GROMACS .gro file of C-alpha atoms in nm:
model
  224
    1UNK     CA    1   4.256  10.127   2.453
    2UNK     CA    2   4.572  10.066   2.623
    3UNK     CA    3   4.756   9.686   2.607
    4UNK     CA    4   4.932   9.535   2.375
    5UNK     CA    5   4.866   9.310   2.075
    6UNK     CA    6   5.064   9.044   1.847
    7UNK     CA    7   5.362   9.203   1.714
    8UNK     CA    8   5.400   9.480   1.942
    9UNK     CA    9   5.717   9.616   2.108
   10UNK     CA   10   5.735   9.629   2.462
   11UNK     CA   11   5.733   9.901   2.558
   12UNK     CA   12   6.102  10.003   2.720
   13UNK     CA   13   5.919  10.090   3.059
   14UNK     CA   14   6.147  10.122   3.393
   15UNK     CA   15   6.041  10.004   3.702
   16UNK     CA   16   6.157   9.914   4.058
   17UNK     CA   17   6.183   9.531   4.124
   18UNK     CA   18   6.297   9.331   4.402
   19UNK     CA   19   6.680   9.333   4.178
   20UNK     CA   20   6.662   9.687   4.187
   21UNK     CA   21   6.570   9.939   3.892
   22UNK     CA   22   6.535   9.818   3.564
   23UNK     CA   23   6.519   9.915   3.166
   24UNK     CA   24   6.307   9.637   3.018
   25UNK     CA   25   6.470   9.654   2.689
   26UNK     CA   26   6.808   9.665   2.886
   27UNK     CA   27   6.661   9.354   3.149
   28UNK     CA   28   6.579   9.155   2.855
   29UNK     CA   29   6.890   9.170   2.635
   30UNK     CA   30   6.896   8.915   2.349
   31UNK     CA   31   6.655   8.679   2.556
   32UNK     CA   32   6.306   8.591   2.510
   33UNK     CA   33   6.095   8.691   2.836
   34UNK     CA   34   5.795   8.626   3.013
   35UNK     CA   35   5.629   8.908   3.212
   36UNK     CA   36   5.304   8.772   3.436
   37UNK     CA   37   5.163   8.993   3.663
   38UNK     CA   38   4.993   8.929   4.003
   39UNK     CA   39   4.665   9.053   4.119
   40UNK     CA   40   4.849   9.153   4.476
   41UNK     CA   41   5.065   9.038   4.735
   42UNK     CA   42   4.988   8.761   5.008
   43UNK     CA   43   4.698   8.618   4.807
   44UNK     CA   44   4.675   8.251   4.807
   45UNK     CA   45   4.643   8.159   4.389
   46UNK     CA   46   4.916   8.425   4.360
   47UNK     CA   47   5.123   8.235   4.614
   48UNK     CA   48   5.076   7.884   4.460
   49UNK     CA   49   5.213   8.050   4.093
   50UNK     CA   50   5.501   8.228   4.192
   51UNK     CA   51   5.567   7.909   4.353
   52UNK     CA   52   5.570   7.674   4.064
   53UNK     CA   53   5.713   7.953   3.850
   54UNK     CA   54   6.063   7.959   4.101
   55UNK     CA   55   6.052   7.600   4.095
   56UNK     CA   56   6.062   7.578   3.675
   57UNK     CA   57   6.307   7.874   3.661
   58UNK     CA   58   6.595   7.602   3.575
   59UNK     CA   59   6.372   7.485   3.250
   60UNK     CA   60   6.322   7.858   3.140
   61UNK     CA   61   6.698   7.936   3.182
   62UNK     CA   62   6.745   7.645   2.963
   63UNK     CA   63   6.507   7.763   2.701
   64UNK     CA   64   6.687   8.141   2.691
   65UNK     CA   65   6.403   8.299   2.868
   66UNK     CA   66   6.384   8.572   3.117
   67UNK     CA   67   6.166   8.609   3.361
   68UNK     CA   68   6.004   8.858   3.539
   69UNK     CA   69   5.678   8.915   3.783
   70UNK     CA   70   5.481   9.214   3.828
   71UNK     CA   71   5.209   9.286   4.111
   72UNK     CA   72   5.086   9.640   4.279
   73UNK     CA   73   5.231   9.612   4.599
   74UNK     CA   74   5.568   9.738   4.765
   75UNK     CA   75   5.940   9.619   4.682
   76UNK     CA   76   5.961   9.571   5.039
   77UNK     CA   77   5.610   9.358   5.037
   78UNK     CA   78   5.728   9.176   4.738
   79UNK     CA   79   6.071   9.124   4.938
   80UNK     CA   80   5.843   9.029   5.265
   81UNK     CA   81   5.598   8.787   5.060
   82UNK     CA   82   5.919   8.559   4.885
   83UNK     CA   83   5.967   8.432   5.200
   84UNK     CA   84   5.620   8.320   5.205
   85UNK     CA   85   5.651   8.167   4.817
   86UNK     CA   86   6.006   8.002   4.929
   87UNK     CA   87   5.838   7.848   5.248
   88UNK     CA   88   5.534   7.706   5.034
   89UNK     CA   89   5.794   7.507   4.794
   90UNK     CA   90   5.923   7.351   5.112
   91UNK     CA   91   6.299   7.596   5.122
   92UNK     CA   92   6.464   7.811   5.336
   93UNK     CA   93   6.201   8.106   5.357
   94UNK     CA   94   6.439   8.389   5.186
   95UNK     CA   95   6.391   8.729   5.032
   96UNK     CA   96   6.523   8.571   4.666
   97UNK     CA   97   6.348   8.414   4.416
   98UNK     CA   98   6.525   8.348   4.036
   99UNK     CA   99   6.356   8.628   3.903
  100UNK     CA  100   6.262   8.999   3.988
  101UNK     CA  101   5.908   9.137   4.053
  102UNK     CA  102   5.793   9.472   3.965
  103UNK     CA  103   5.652   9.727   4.204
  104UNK     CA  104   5.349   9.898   4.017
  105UNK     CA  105   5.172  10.025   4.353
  106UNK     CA  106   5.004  10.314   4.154
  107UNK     CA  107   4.917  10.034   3.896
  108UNK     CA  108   5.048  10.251   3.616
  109UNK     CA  109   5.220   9.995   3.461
  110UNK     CA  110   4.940   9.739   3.448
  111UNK     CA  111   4.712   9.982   3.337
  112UNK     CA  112   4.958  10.082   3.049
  113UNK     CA  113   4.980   9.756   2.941
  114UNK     CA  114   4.651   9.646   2.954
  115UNK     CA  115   4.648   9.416   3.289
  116UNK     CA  116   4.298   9.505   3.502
  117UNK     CA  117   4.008   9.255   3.532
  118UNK     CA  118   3.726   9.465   3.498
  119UNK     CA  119   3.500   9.233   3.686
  120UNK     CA  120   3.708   9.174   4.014
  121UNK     CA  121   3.804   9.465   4.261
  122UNK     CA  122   3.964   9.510   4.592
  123UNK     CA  123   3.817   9.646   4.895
  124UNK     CA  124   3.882  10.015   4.747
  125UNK     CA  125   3.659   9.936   4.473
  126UNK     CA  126   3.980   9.933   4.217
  127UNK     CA  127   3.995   9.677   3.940
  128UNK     CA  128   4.238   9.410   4.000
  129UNK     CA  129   4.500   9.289   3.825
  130UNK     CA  130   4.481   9.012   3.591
  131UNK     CA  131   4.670   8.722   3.522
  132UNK     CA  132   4.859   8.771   3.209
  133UNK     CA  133   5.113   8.642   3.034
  134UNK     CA  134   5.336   8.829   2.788
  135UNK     CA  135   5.576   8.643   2.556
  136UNK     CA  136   5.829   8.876   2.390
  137UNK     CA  137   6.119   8.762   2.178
  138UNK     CA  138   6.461   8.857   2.133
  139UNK     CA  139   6.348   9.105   1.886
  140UNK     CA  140   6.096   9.286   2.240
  141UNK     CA  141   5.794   9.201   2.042
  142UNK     CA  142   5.513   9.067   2.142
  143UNK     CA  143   5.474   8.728   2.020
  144UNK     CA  144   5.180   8.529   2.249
  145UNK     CA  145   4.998   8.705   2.500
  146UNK     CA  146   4.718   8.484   2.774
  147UNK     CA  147   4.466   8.698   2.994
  148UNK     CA  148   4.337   8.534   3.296
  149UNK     CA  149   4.096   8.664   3.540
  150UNK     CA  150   4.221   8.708   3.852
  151UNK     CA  151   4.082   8.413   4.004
  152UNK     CA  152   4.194   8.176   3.778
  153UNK     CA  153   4.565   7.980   3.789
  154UNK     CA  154   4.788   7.987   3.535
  155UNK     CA  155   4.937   7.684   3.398
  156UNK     CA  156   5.305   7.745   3.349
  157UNK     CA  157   5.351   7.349   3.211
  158UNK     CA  158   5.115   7.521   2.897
  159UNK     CA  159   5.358   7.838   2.926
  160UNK     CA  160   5.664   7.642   2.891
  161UNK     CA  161   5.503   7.451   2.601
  162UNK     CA  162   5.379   7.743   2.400
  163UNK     CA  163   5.724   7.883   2.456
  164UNK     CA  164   5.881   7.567   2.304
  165UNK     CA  165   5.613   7.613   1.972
  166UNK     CA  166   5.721   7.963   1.978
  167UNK     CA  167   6.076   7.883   1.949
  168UNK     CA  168   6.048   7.614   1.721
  169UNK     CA  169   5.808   7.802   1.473
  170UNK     CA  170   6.028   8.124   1.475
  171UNK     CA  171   6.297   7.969   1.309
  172UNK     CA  172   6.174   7.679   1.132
  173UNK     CA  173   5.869   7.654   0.846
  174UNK     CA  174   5.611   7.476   1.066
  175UNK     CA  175   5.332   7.494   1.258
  176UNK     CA  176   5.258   7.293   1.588
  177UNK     CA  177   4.878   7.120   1.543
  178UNK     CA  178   4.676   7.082   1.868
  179UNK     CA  179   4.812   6.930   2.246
  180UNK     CA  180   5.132   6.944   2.035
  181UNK     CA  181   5.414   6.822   2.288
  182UNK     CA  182   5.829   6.895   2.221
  183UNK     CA  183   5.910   6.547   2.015
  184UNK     CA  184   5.568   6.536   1.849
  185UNK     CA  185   5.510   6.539   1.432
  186UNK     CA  186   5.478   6.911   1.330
  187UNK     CA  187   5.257   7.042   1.051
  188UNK     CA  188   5.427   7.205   0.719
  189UNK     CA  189   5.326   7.544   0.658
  190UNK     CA  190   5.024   7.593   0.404
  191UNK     CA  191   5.212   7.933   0.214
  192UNK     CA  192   5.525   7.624   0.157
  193UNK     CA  193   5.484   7.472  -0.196
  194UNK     CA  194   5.583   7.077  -0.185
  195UNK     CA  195   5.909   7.074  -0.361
  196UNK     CA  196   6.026   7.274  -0.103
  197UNK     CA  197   5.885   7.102   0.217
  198UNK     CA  198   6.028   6.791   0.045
  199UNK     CA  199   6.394   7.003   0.026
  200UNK     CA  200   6.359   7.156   0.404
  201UNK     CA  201   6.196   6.817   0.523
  202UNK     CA  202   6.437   6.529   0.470
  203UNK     CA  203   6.265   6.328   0.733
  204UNK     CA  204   5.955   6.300   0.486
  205UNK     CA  205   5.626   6.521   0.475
  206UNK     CA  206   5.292   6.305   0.507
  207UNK     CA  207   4.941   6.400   0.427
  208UNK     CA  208   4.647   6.312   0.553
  209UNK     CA  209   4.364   6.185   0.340
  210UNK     CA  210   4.041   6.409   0.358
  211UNK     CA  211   3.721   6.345   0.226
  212UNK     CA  212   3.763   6.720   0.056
  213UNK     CA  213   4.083   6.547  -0.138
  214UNK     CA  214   4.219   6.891   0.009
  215UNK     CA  215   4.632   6.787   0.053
  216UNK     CA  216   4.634   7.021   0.342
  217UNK     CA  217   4.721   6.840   0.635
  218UNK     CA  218   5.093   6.803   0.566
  219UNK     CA  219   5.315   6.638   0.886
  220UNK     CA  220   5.663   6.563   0.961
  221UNK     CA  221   5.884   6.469   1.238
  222UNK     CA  222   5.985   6.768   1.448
  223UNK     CA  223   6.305   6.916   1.280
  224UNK     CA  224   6.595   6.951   1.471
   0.00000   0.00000   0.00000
């Protein structure tokens, strides 16, 4: 079945974009990058994303990420509807956002990579698009992936924090617990013996008494 799934490489498609052609290995470099696709042009939730996504570019720059849109319709549409996204954050309505977006008119790519709600189609009778979100790291693996059907809105305030848990947990021996926010405790690891949370940790590990007397729920203070 095509897609993709935890731990795979992306694969180093090329594609037309509103920056010109592109080598996704070559676009992403040493980044991380986010690839969310677009169930078509000129569609209203599809509008109100690309939207918020232009207007966070700043905190995904900041981050090391990379971002880039895909949807089936034309450079030229894509080109054609920015003006339209620009206008709808209240700027100058211009052909430019702060990140490229794929042509895939034939759908190829989405199809390749696993993309098309099976349950919503356009007047032709084709599946649409869905919403998803790819995470890849520097590394071009796949490291979080989120489906949405096409009619429901992303989040990209949830995107930005998984990315920050990403980060975080790629390079450090913890685990962010649930509605985690950047600045909150972190959980250790359960495959780290204590001596050496204790050695890693020197803001202190806590644990959390359970009525199993299971030590399990180790915390400390977000490392920096």
């Amino acid at each position: 079945m095509p897609g993709l799934l935890l731990g795979d490489e992306a694969p180093n498609f090329e594609a037309e974009t509103t920056q010109g052609r592109i080598r996704f290995h070559d676009f992403l470099g040493d980044s991380w990058g986010i690839l969310f696709s677009h169930p078509r042009d000129f569609t209203p939730v599809c509008t109100t994303e690309l939207g918020r996504a232009a207007k966070l570019a700043p905190e995904f720059s900041k981050r090391n990420v990379k971002m880039i849109a895909l949807s089936i319709d034309s450079v030229q549409d894509h080109l054609s509807w920015s003006k339209d996204i620009n206008a709808y954050n209240g700027e100058q309505p211009e052909e430019k956002l702060p990140f490229p977006i794929i042509a895939d008119a034939n759908r190829e790519l989405a199809v390749k990579l696993g993309m098309l709600d099976p349950d919503e189609r356009d007047k032709d009778g084709m599946p649409l698009t869905a919403r998803v979100v790819f995470v890849f790291g520097p590394d071009k693996k796949l490291k979080l992936s989120i489906l949405y059907p096409a009619t429901t809105g992303r989040n990209f305030d949830e995107i930005l924090r998984v990315v920050d848990s990403l980060q975080l947990t790629a390079y450090k021996k913890v685990a962010t617990p649930v509605d985690w926010k950047p600045g909150d405790s972190v959980m250790v690891v359960p495959t780290l013996p204590d001596e050496e949370a204790k050695k890693l940790f020197p803001k202190g590990v806590f644990t959390k008494d359970l009525p199993s007397g299971k030590k399990y729920l180790r915390y400390t203070p977000q490392p920096e």
